[in-house]
């Protein structure tokens, strides 16, 4: 078994605990050093996960982790499940399709039910912005937001940051272009806040119909032309075109979208020669990203993002349950 | 024949400029005279104890007949929106609605303009008028089909009814639950630009121009919207508009933390639009202040923001919040009564909302400075969904007279 020691509670210069949060709901709640702390924690798990055949650590043994996914997900659900199991937790998945929600139970009733079952940590995904915070308010255990509406997907932003830090060494002065359907993207909102907090220069690149108003407030500079947005970028983060969230005609056609905003090898050449390509998945190949770019062995970090996802989620599960586990220094 | 004289009060007569001491003389259920009048020897005298005596409030556009809340707030009549569990598109339903509050509260139903409020076919507006409807409304929706809206305006105009409309271009508003801007972007809420309101107003003003109809925009909440209303009024069109206190005292910042009590339709606007709303009240562009009373229980509000029903319980706070406009010097108390009583009565065509001889003896005795704290847990309303929870306010109604009788 890998030798992973539990760090004691660290503190910032003012002497406060480094991670004084009960839940992980939004990147906006985290200070830059708290983000860095979680990234450092995840480094342990990234090494551990690469360490060999046996990846188990039983620090969450005897704890129950419920993954309550009110919206469909494959990779995030699987990532949280693997993370929990590698830490020894009893992981239970609740999919909305088979839950009481379909029978008319309210979200708060569902939350109370999960709470009554004495969960030790609950991971929630929901199609409505703010839904996870609503549940977190009603339960006794830590809640991790696995994506709520267009609002936040904090572990995605953390895993993206970890991937970038491993590839680029840091964030200061780094130019990150977040491209595509920014309007409907919780990934974009989380990443803009996270990367800007860490010192990166963040650009939001999208057709005007898919750009949220006043995006600057999230720490990003808006660009409506892809080529301008990519100029000199160190990291190109593509977003999925979220057709299911589009009520009307936001773009004329996927074909035209690919022509103007798709990441092709020619377009990638506008960015820095060593620019990193990222995508939170699932990808619409041939729409927002060309397969040859997505599968590029050196430039694409897409599979590494998935790998870092498990590490980040292990770190978050570990940190948020330390108080309940009685880890020294963690109230 | 019963005669009453209300003495020692300060009269907030909507037709007057300032508060004046005076007498109100009542015979049966009507006002006989007011002001500097002699008290007849056979009249019973009631001591108003120095309180402000004002017409009972007439709330133009509520979503529920919620008598305890209306009485707390000094509302003696309300125009009921057609958006009920069965839309008010039938004479029988209208008749039933008019009887709901009597005798101590009067409901003036607003007839659905189109069958089922679906925006396609004209409802039986004339029959509903005969059954007691006092206006025609599009409900919570905007009628997207301009041809249908033009026919609604023409037809209602022929019957002498005002059309009360919701001003939000449905194509722009879509499924939005917030106004486009910093808050909506930060919270990741589906949003629509504030110009959805001006778009709807502009079209309907054009149609009012073409038909000569009287149109009342129930809630106008943006600077661009008020500019259009001002221009239409200057042109002499029969255009009026209203607003609720929420848009005068809250901006979209109130939505922060996904507070569903601040989920309203139209959504709360920017701070600039809020200031423009205050200015529109001050310069006379706004004709009516309404509570838009829409009590909603936890089953409608304890939900994620976008899934929660829009609306707030506003009846109890209508007067107290509106009095802030007097305290801040935007309007006089008499003018406020025009906005809360006289103008709604005029739009509905009812003999109430003022002190003119023959007007209904619906009166409230107000202690304008009495302090109290809004408490969503202790409201008289069917539900306490107010975004003003825990806010200190001033102004309480001490007594209510409805049709010559104290409640």
XYZ file of C-alpha atoms in Angstrom:
738
model
C 0.000 0.000 0.000
C 1.397 3.436 -0.833
C 2.662 5.484 2.076
C 0.266 8.408 2.177
C 0.272 10.283 5.450
C -2.580 12.507 6.523
C -1.350 16.075 6.760
C -2.372 17.991 9.854
C -4.513 21.076 9.556
C -2.468 23.781 7.985
C -3.181 27.424 8.433
C -2.675 30.640 6.577
C -0.705 33.570 7.913
C -3.576 34.658 10.118
C -3.580 31.316 11.884
C -6.987 30.217 10.580
C -7.544 26.659 9.478
C -6.695 26.243 5.837
C -9.916 24.568 4.843
C -12.698 25.732 7.144
C -15.534 24.660 4.842
C -18.161 22.112 5.705
C -19.183 21.592 2.091
C -17.678 22.059 -1.346
C -20.369 23.929 -3.261
C -18.659 26.578 -5.344
C -15.172 27.721 -6.278
C -16.372 31.196 -5.307
C -16.314 30.051 -1.669
C -12.595 29.169 -1.798
C -9.620 31.413 -1.253
C -6.607 30.914 -3.534
C -4.598 29.161 -0.813
C -7.486 26.834 -0.131
C -7.532 25.864 -3.796
C -3.773 25.288 -3.705
C -4.158 23.183 -0.588
C -6.669 20.903 -2.305
C -4.399 20.626 -5.348
C -1.472 19.673 -3.108
C -3.599 17.072 -1.373
C -4.630 15.643 -4.731
C -0.994 15.279 -5.735
C -0.648 12.573 -3.088
C -3.529 10.672 -4.615
C -2.363 11.167 -8.176
C 0.916 9.507 -7.188
C -0.883 6.809 -5.254
C -3.184 6.032 -8.157
C -0.210 5.615 -10.437
C 1.641 3.613 -7.822
C 0.804 0.073 -8.865
C -1.917 -2.497 -8.842
C -3.150 -1.890 -5.276
C -4.559 1.594 -4.835
C -6.630 1.134 -1.721
C -6.456 3.392 1.312
C -9.024 2.692 3.988
C -9.239 6.003 5.772
C -12.948 6.315 4.953
C -13.661 2.724 6.003
C -17.021 2.479 7.734
C -18.243 5.737 6.215
C -21.134 5.903 3.798
C -20.853 8.016 0.678
C -24.057 8.606 -1.272
C -23.777 9.796 -4.842
C -27.179 11.369 -5.523
C -27.293 12.202 -9.205
C -30.523 13.902 -10.228
C -29.090 14.501 -13.678
C -27.480 11.963 -15.930
C -23.742 11.531 -15.700
C -21.289 8.833 -16.548
C -17.784 10.048 -15.954
C -18.359 12.243 -12.914
C -20.441 9.587 -11.189
C -17.872 6.918 -11.950
C -15.033 9.176 -10.856
C -16.665 9.891 -7.484
C -17.493 6.210 -7.056
C -13.935 5.123 -7.717
C -12.578 7.898 -5.488
C -14.816 6.850 -2.613
C -14.042 3.172 -3.013
C -10.310 3.757 -3.141
C -10.639 5.508 0.198
C -12.562 2.571 1.611
C -15.993 4.226 1.859
C -19.215 2.305 1.334
C -20.397 3.985 -1.844
C -24.055 4.021 -2.810
C -25.275 5.502 -6.054
C -28.740 6.991 -6.342
C -29.875 7.778 -9.856
C -32.874 10.072 -10.277
C -34.514 7.701 -12.742
C -34.939 5.110 -10.005
C -35.529 7.464 -7.098
C -38.593 8.809 -5.336
C -38.083 12.046 -7.239
C -39.898 10.405 -10.108
C -42.761 9.683 -7.751
C -43.119 13.366 -6.888
C -40.961 13.610 -3.780
C -39.546 17.081 -3.293
C -35.845 17.690 -3.356
C -35.807 18.664 0.303
C -37.665 15.504 1.297
C -35.101 13.505 -0.637
C -32.333 15.353 1.185
C -33.917 14.625 4.555
C -34.213 10.962 3.593
C -30.544 10.760 2.638
C -29.666 12.484 5.887
C -31.772 10.086 7.938
C -29.850 7.211 6.440
C -26.801 8.604 8.212
C -24.702 9.317 5.174
C -21.231 10.612 6.020
C -20.772 12.461 2.769
C -23.184 13.207 -0.061
C -22.208 13.983 -3.629
C -24.950 15.694 -5.606
C -25.572 16.574 -9.201
C -28.738 18.438 -10.194
C -30.010 20.183 -13.295
C -30.999 23.348 -11.409
C -28.561 26.027 -10.304
C -28.517 26.312 -6.538
C -30.150 22.917 -5.918
C -27.057 21.473 -4.258
C -26.807 24.400 -1.848
C -30.472 23.913 -0.996
C -29.812 20.309 -0.005
C -26.564 21.118 1.791
C -28.509 23.437 4.029
C -30.698 20.556 5.206
C -28.204 17.788 5.926
C -25.694 17.171 8.679
C -22.839 15.749 6.626
C -20.514 17.340 4.066
C -21.968 17.845 0.592
C -19.930 17.943 -2.591
C -21.355 19.693 -5.620
C -20.926 17.472 -8.669
C -22.555 20.059 -10.909
C -25.671 22.210 -10.471
C -27.340 23.652 -13.535
C -25.295 26.340 -15.218
C -23.834 27.372 -11.884
C -20.811 25.418 -10.596
C -18.834 22.210 -10.968
C -16.035 22.822 -8.472
C -14.256 19.457 -8.624
C -14.033 19.799 -12.416
C -12.311 23.177 -12.008
C -9.932 21.718 -9.425
C -9.029 18.750 -11.593
C -8.483 21.055 -14.556
C -6.251 23.252 -12.416
C -4.306 20.225 -11.229
C -3.825 19.046 -14.802
C -2.614 22.481 -15.856
C -0.256 22.791 -12.896
C 1.291 19.402 -13.615
C 1.812 20.235 -17.268
C 2.731 23.912 -17.000
C 4.259 24.138 -13.543
C 2.044 26.978 -12.305
C -0.570 29.548 -13.214
C 1.008 32.982 -12.913
C 0.765 34.761 -16.271
C -0.571 31.701 -18.043
C -3.076 32.507 -20.817
C -6.038 30.129 -20.704
C -8.701 30.314 -23.420
C -12.027 28.727 -22.404
C -13.867 28.231 -25.662
C -17.347 27.249 -26.741
C -20.716 27.224 -25.043
C -19.741 29.401 -22.090
C -23.335 30.521 -21.464
C -24.656 27.120 -20.447
C -21.452 25.850 -18.860
C -20.967 25.322 -15.142
C -17.485 24.081 -15.999
C -16.650 27.458 -17.520
C -17.990 29.397 -14.534
C -16.025 27.274 -12.084
C -12.858 27.343 -14.146
C -12.891 31.077 -14.730
C -13.126 31.763 -10.996
C -10.556 29.111 -10.157
C -7.909 29.962 -12.742
C -8.271 33.723 -12.294
C -7.867 33.254 -8.525
C -4.668 31.310 -9.151
C -3.194 34.075 -11.295
C -3.932 32.959 -14.857
C -5.150 35.318 -17.576
C -8.477 33.814 -18.525
C -10.257 34.386 -21.808
C -13.850 33.395 -22.565
C -14.209 32.647 -26.265
C -17.720 32.119 -27.599
C -20.178 33.320 -30.213
C -22.101 36.284 -28.746
C -25.211 34.079 -28.432
C -23.350 31.736 -26.097
C -21.515 34.341 -24.003
C -22.971 35.244 -20.589
C -23.376 38.965 -19.934
C -20.736 40.622 -17.769
C -18.481 37.589 -17.925
C -15.615 39.845 -16.850
C -17.009 39.662 -13.344
C -15.974 35.997 -13.281
C -12.408 37.006 -14.069
C -12.420 36.411 -17.834
C -11.945 38.648 -20.848
C -14.550 37.962 -23.548
C -13.638 37.232 -27.160
C -16.202 36.575 -29.881
C -13.660 35.571 -32.540
C -11.955 32.280 -31.931
C -8.723 33.238 -33.659
C -8.274 36.316 -31.496
C -9.081 34.383 -28.364
C -6.506 31.722 -29.157
C -3.668 34.105 -29.970
C -0.772 33.250 -27.672
C -2.807 30.908 -25.457
C -0.937 28.438 -23.226
C -4.032 26.362 -22.592
C -7.055 25.865 -24.834
C -9.985 24.505 -22.879
C -12.841 23.441 -25.114
C -16.422 23.134 -23.904
C -19.158 20.874 -25.122
C -21.910 22.457 -27.183
C -24.823 21.780 -24.835
C -27.641 21.196 -27.260
C -29.889 19.883 -24.486
C -29.761 23.231 -22.690
C -30.606 25.257 -25.771
C -34.236 26.231 -26.099
C -33.822 28.191 -29.270
C -31.467 28.758 -32.123
C -28.206 29.770 -30.525
C -26.095 28.780 -33.530
C -27.105 28.257 -37.169
C -25.756 24.707 -37.401
C -23.101 22.401 -35.924
C -21.376 22.599 -39.292
C -21.046 26.371 -39.129
C -20.117 26.212 -35.457
C -17.275 23.860 -36.286
C -16.098 26.195 -39.034
C -16.025 29.242 -36.749
C -15.364 27.789 -33.304
C -14.188 24.222 -33.754
C -10.667 23.453 -32.574
C -8.850 22.178 -35.634
C -5.092 21.716 -36.043
C -4.931 24.934 -38.092
C -6.712 26.884 -35.402
C -4.649 25.345 -32.628
C -1.570 26.626 -34.440
C -2.648 30.173 -33.512
C -2.069 29.344 -29.867
C 1.419 28.842 -28.451
C 3.343 25.942 -29.994
C 3.180 23.998 -26.749
C -0.413 24.924 -25.946
C -2.287 22.324 -23.971
C -5.673 21.111 -25.221
C -8.330 20.281 -22.647
C -11.971 19.218 -22.697
C -14.191 18.244 -19.744
C -16.020 15.695 -21.871
C -18.056 14.197 -23.248
C -16.817 15.539 -26.562
C -18.809 16.231 -29.706
C -16.074 15.226 -32.111
C -16.237 17.173 -35.331
C -18.296 19.918 -33.681
C -16.292 21.754 -31.011
C -13.147 19.714 -31.469
C -11.552 17.773 -34.307
C -10.598 14.207 -33.463
C -7.016 14.723 -34.535
C -6.647 17.465 -31.925
C -8.534 15.606 -29.201
C -6.349 12.546 -29.661
C -3.018 14.351 -30.076
C -0.548 12.405 -27.932
C 1.426 15.425 -26.673
C -0.934 18.356 -26.838
C -4.138 16.782 -25.535
C -4.504 16.434 -21.763
C -8.042 15.092 -21.961
C -7.362 11.644 -20.543
C -5.104 13.140 -17.893
C -8.030 15.317 -16.820
C -10.047 12.170 -16.205
C -7.170 10.700 -14.230
C -6.784 13.841 -12.137
C -10.524 13.803 -11.539
C -10.209 10.728 -9.358
C -7.293 12.249 -7.445
C -9.096 15.530 -6.831
C -12.248 13.763 -5.684
C -10.247 11.579 -3.329
C -8.648 14.711 -1.897
C -11.983 16.452 -1.452
C -13.642 13.425 0.141
C -10.688 13.012 2.481
C -10.474 16.665 3.507
C -14.206 17.162 4.018
C -14.545 14.084 6.235
C -11.498 14.758 8.422
C -13.540 16.507 11.079
C -15.982 13.602 11.349
C -13.099 11.119 11.406
C -11.469 12.924 14.272
C -8.253 13.654 12.435
C -6.044 15.674 14.738
C -6.333 19.396 14.131
C -9.559 19.101 12.154
C -12.584 20.092 14.160
C -80.830 55.645 7.169
C -77.563 55.661 9.130
C -75.322 58.654 9.183
C -71.756 58.635 10.451
C -69.296 61.474 10.814
C -65.618 60.743 11.068
C -63.955 63.526 12.959
C -60.477 64.454 14.180
C -58.727 62.691 11.317
C -56.237 63.981 8.782
C -57.758 63.361 5.371
C -55.604 61.848 2.653
C -57.923 62.746 -0.182
C -56.496 61.558 -3.504
C -58.020 64.580 -5.207
C -56.348 66.944 -2.749
C -52.779 68.138 -2.577
C -51.890 67.734 1.071
C -53.235 66.158 4.206
C -55.972 68.345 5.678
C -57.990 68.135 8.844
C -61.658 67.578 8.085
C -64.800 65.561 8.448
C -66.070 62.650 6.391
C -69.812 62.303 6.389
C -71.238 58.903 5.506
C -74.788 57.832 4.740
C -75.370 54.076 4.672
C -72.586 52.660 2.507
C -71.672 55.854 0.636
C -69.740 59.026 1.308
C -72.032 62.019 1.500
C -69.458 64.771 1.870
C -65.922 65.360 3.056
C -63.696 68.181 4.175
C -64.957 71.293 5.902
C -68.519 70.116 6.524
C -70.855 70.482 9.479
C -71.755 67.362 11.393
C -75.536 66.853 11.245
C -77.154 66.477 14.668
C -78.486 62.986 13.828
C -75.071 61.630 12.817
C -73.044 59.328 15.013
C -69.566 60.780 15.434
C -66.472 58.602 15.285
C -63.201 59.900 16.665
C -60.338 59.204 14.260
C -57.894 60.134 17.045
C -55.555 62.105 14.813
C -54.905 59.201 12.452
C -54.725 59.586 8.705
C -58.063 58.724 7.120
C -57.673 57.408 3.579
C -59.689 55.478 1.044
C -59.390 51.693 1.350
C -56.661 50.389 -0.909
C -57.701 48.846 -4.228
C -55.154 46.252 -5.256
C -55.020 45.966 -9.027
C -53.891 42.472 -9.935
C -53.742 39.896 -7.153
C -53.521 36.151 -7.641
C -55.526 34.973 -4.642
C -58.497 36.097 -2.560
C -56.686 36.197 0.758
C -58.921 38.204 3.071
C -56.823 38.113 6.266
C -53.819 39.497 4.399
C -55.881 42.135 2.597
C -57.485 43.306 5.810
C -54.112 43.507 7.545
C -52.841 45.659 4.692
C -55.877 47.960 4.494
C -56.997 46.623 1.135
C -60.764 46.758 0.760
C -61.051 45.676 -2.885
C -58.835 43.689 -5.197
C -58.841 42.957 -8.890
C -58.289 39.223 -9.192
C -56.011 38.015 -11.959
C -57.516 35.469 -14.345
C -54.729 32.975 -13.604
C -56.652 30.744 -11.245
C -56.709 26.960 -11.076
C -59.453 27.242 -13.681
C -58.630 30.363 -15.694
C -61.328 33.024 -15.375
C -62.564 32.684 -18.932
C -66.192 31.917 -18.213
C -69.104 33.996 -16.890
C -69.880 31.441 -14.171
C -66.363 31.576 -12.791
C -66.435 35.359 -12.837
C -69.731 35.414 -10.948
C -68.320 33.023 -8.372
C -65.190 35.142 -7.927
C -67.186 38.333 -7.316
C -68.985 36.645 -4.426
C -65.849 35.259 -2.805
C -65.095 38.070 -0.384
C -68.431 39.753 0.276
C -69.625 41.499 2.302
C -66.443 42.685 4.017
C -64.187 42.468 0.993
C -64.915 42.957 -2.684
C -63.281 41.063 -5.487
C -63.338 42.544 -8.982
C -62.361 39.732 -11.330
C -60.257 40.392 -14.399
C -61.621 38.381 -17.299
C -59.214 36.229 -19.294
C -58.715 37.840 -22.679
C -58.407 34.494 -24.421
C -59.862 31.056 -23.765
C -57.786 29.227 -21.181
C -55.328 32.176 -21.307
C -53.760 30.406 -24.231
C -53.421 33.500 -26.382
C -55.288 32.072 -29.351
C -59.085 32.546 -29.256
C -61.057 35.427 -27.774
C -62.861 34.526 -24.558
C -66.505 35.557 -23.976
C -65.509 38.962 -22.719
C -68.948 40.550 -22.993
C -70.645 37.777 -21.037
C -67.952 37.974 -18.384
C -68.441 41.729 -18.159
C -72.133 41.164 -17.582
C -71.190 38.693 -14.837
C -69.060 41.255 -13.047
C -65.657 41.410 -14.716
C -64.195 44.897 -14.479
C -61.279 44.525 -16.888
C -59.715 42.105 -19.332
C -56.307 40.564 -18.751
C -53.675 38.477 -20.450
C -52.688 36.976 -17.086
C -49.084 36.080 -16.395
C -48.424 35.713 -20.095
C -47.843 38.012 -22.984
C -50.005 37.316 -26.028
C -47.378 36.546 -28.620
C -49.696 36.658 -31.614
C -50.021 40.357 -32.494
C -53.201 39.710 -34.467
C -54.913 38.144 -31.459
C -53.727 40.970 -29.212
C -55.085 43.564 -31.617
C -58.473 41.847 -31.628
C -58.474 41.662 -27.824
C -57.806 45.393 -27.627
C -60.428 46.286 -30.222
C -63.106 44.086 -28.705
C -62.483 45.173 -25.129
C -62.424 48.783 -26.231
C -65.890 48.403 -27.698
C -67.119 47.231 -24.309
C -65.373 50.047 -22.473
C -63.003 47.657 -20.679
C -59.320 48.262 -20.053
C -56.931 45.498 -21.122
C -54.409 44.642 -18.403
C -51.327 43.090 -19.914
C -48.121 41.391 -18.841
C -45.192 43.047 -20.565
C -42.521 40.485 -21.365
C -41.749 39.460 -24.916
C -42.086 35.699 -24.662
C -39.525 35.019 -27.362
C -36.877 36.923 -25.455
C -37.971 35.815 -22.005
C -38.172 32.116 -22.878
C -37.621 30.123 -19.716
C -35.620 32.864 -18.039
C -35.911 33.251 -14.288
C -33.609 36.252 -13.877
C -32.603 39.446 -15.627
C -29.401 39.228 -17.653
C -26.568 40.722 -15.693
C -23.912 40.085 -13.121
C -26.069 38.173 -10.646
C -27.594 35.825 -13.225
C -24.175 35.109 -14.727
C -22.609 34.421 -11.349
C -25.425 32.156 -10.212
C -25.756 30.437 -13.571
C -29.476 31.207 -13.841
C -31.397 31.190 -17.133
C -31.821 34.877 -17.892
C -33.360 37.290 -20.357
C -32.371 40.849 -21.207
C -34.362 43.597 -19.531
C -35.385 44.847 -22.986
C -37.876 41.943 -23.163
C -40.168 44.319 -21.290
C -39.713 47.311 -23.583
C -40.197 45.086 -26.639
C -43.589 43.986 -25.374
C -44.621 47.489 -24.353
C -43.587 48.966 -27.691
C -45.724 46.501 -29.621
C -48.747 46.905 -27.411
C -48.521 50.691 -27.552
C -48.553 50.446 -31.328
C -51.668 48.288 -31.126
C -53.301 50.640 -28.619
C -52.580 53.432 -31.058
C -54.230 51.514 -33.866
C -57.302 50.493 -31.862
C -57.777 53.423 -29.502
C -58.087 50.927 -26.667
C -57.257 51.567 -23.032
C -54.308 49.453 -21.965
C -52.778 49.036 -18.532
C -49.343 47.497 -18.180
C -49.660 45.795 -14.808
C -45.960 45.829 -13.958
C -43.400 48.060 -15.630
C -39.969 47.696 -14.135
C -37.333 49.102 -16.509
C -36.147 52.525 -17.587
C -36.765 51.699 -21.256
C -40.294 50.595 -20.405
C -41.075 53.816 -18.555
C -39.659 55.913 -21.392
C -42.112 54.253 -23.786
C -45.035 54.797 -21.387
C -44.094 58.467 -20.957
C -44.010 58.978 -24.706
C -47.358 57.222 -25.176
C -48.989 59.334 -22.491
C -47.584 62.493 -24.028
C -49.193 61.417 -27.260
C -52.542 61.195 -25.516
C -52.975 57.430 -25.702
C -55.039 55.697 -23.034
C -52.009 54.034 -21.523
C -51.431 53.454 -17.813
C -48.959 51.367 -15.876
C -48.297 49.899 -12.473
C -45.486 48.625 -10.331
C -45.028 46.633 -7.122
C -42.929 47.734 -4.138
C -40.476 44.882 -4.751
C -39.219 46.580 -7.926
C -38.928 49.921 -6.120
C -36.914 48.652 -3.167
C -35.049 45.559 -4.413
C -32.690 44.881 -7.294
C -31.489 41.586 -8.722
C -28.930 41.484 -5.897
C -31.777 40.149 -3.747
C -31.600 36.907 -5.719
C -28.087 36.204 -4.423
C -27.955 32.928 -2.506
C -30.816 31.678 -4.693
C -33.474 33.263 -2.471
C -36.669 31.944 -3.983
C -38.765 34.513 -2.122
C -37.163 37.000 -4.518
C -38.140 34.934 -7.558
C -40.664 37.217 -9.230
C -42.198 37.672 -12.646
C -40.941 39.849 -14.247
C -37.638 39.147 -12.528
C -35.997 41.748 -10.306
C -33.999 44.263 -12.337
C -30.703 46.115 -12.083
C -30.040 48.921 -9.650
C -30.297 51.443 -12.514
C -33.747 50.179 -13.419
C -34.764 50.278 -9.775
C -33.783 53.947 -9.597
C -35.642 54.608 -12.843
C -38.729 53.004 -11.292
C -38.591 55.375 -8.332
C -38.194 58.306 -10.731
C -41.205 57.098 -12.702
C -43.319 57.086 -9.553
C -42.102 60.573 -8.673
C -42.783 62.115 -12.097
C -46.259 60.627 -12.460
C -45.489 58.029 -15.105
C -46.604 55.269 -12.745
C -50.372 55.219 -12.177
C -50.795 52.285 -9.825
C -48.875 50.530 -7.063
C -50.055 46.967 -6.618
C -49.042 44.208 -4.247
C -49.260 41.488 -6.950
C -50.215 39.357 -3.948
C -49.357 35.756 -4.747
C -49.025 33.667 -1.588
C -46.971 30.537 -2.195
C -46.287 27.791 0.277
C -43.125 25.763 0.700
C -44.240 23.275 -1.927
C -43.864 26.072 -4.475
C -40.932 27.925 -2.932
C -38.660 25.417 -1.179
C -37.233 24.358 -4.492
C -34.189 25.204 -6.565
C -34.514 28.796 -7.756
C -35.423 28.078 -11.353
C -37.966 25.447 -10.323
C -39.674 27.655 -7.732
C -42.906 29.420 -8.635
C -42.599 33.176 -9.141
C -44.512 35.528 -6.886
C -44.561 37.043 -3.421
C -47.062 37.616 -0.653
C -47.366 41.397 -0.870
C -50.722 42.471 0.526
C -49.579 43.056 4.085
C -46.527 45.083 3.144
C -48.050 47.113 0.297
C -48.911 50.193 2.335
C -45.951 50.153 4.713
C -43.413 49.813 1.900
C -45.184 52.391 -0.264
C -45.071 54.875 2.611
C -41.295 54.859 2.178
C -41.925 56.818 -1.021
C -43.585 59.528 1.081
C -40.856 59.517 3.713
C -38.187 59.792 1.020
C -40.022 62.727 -0.546
C -40.882 61.163 -3.893
C -44.649 61.626 -3.516
C -47.082 63.163 -1.038
C -49.335 60.949 1.018
C -52.317 62.160 -1.015
C -50.584 61.262 -4.258
C -49.744 57.856 -2.823
C -53.448 57.303 -2.220
C -54.059 58.144 -5.858
C -51.641 55.350 -6.782
C -53.058 52.880 -4.274
C -56.770 53.688 -4.450
C -58.104 56.296 -6.853
C -56.310 55.228 -10.023
C -57.048 51.506 -9.630
C -60.719 52.444 -9.094
C -60.701 54.579 -12.219
C -59.119 51.817 -14.325
C -61.671 49.294 -13.054
C -64.563 51.750 -13.369
C -65.773 51.396 -9.794
C -67.150 54.125 -7.513
C -64.533 53.824 -4.826
C -61.015 54.929 -4.004
C -61.828 58.527 -3.085
C -63.880 60.905 -0.936
C -66.165 62.267 -3.652
C -69.886 62.242 -2.809
C -71.393 58.911 -3.855
C -68.138 57.037 -3.506
C -68.192 53.797 -1.507
C -67.537 54.305 2.195
C -64.430 52.116 2.166
C -61.996 53.796 4.537
C -58.843 53.001 6.438
C -57.382 54.713 9.486
C -53.605 54.777 9.158
C -50.934 55.345 11.768
C -48.226 56.217 9.220
C -45.287 56.096 11.604
C -46.100 52.954 13.584
C -43.047 50.713 13.417
C -43.222 46.957 12.865
C -41.040 44.216 11.466
C -42.028 42.055 8.525
C -41.919 38.437 9.644
C -42.547 35.743 7.076
C -43.359 33.304 9.874
C -46.137 35.397 11.373
C -48.024 36.758 8.412
C -51.786 36.793 8.056
C -51.440 35.730 4.427
C -51.978 32.171 3.229
C -48.168 32.006 2.933
C -45.316 34.213 4.091
C -43.231 34.302 0.934
C -41.954 37.843 1.203
C -38.502 38.983 0.090
C -38.771 41.700 2.764
C -38.556 39.233 5.643
C -37.088 40.760 8.835
C -37.181 44.247 7.367
C -38.283 47.034 9.742
C -41.077 49.119 8.223
C -43.407 51.914 9.346
C -47.126 52.349 8.837
C -50.029 50.300 10.157
C -53.721 50.303 9.418
C -55.563 50.659 12.730
C -59.185 50.386 11.544
C -60.973 49.458 8.342
C -64.419 50.485 7.249
C -65.990 48.574 4.390
C -69.252 49.958 2.953
C -69.962 52.074 6.005
C -69.299 49.331 8.559
C -66.176 48.849 10.637
C -64.653 45.389 10.374
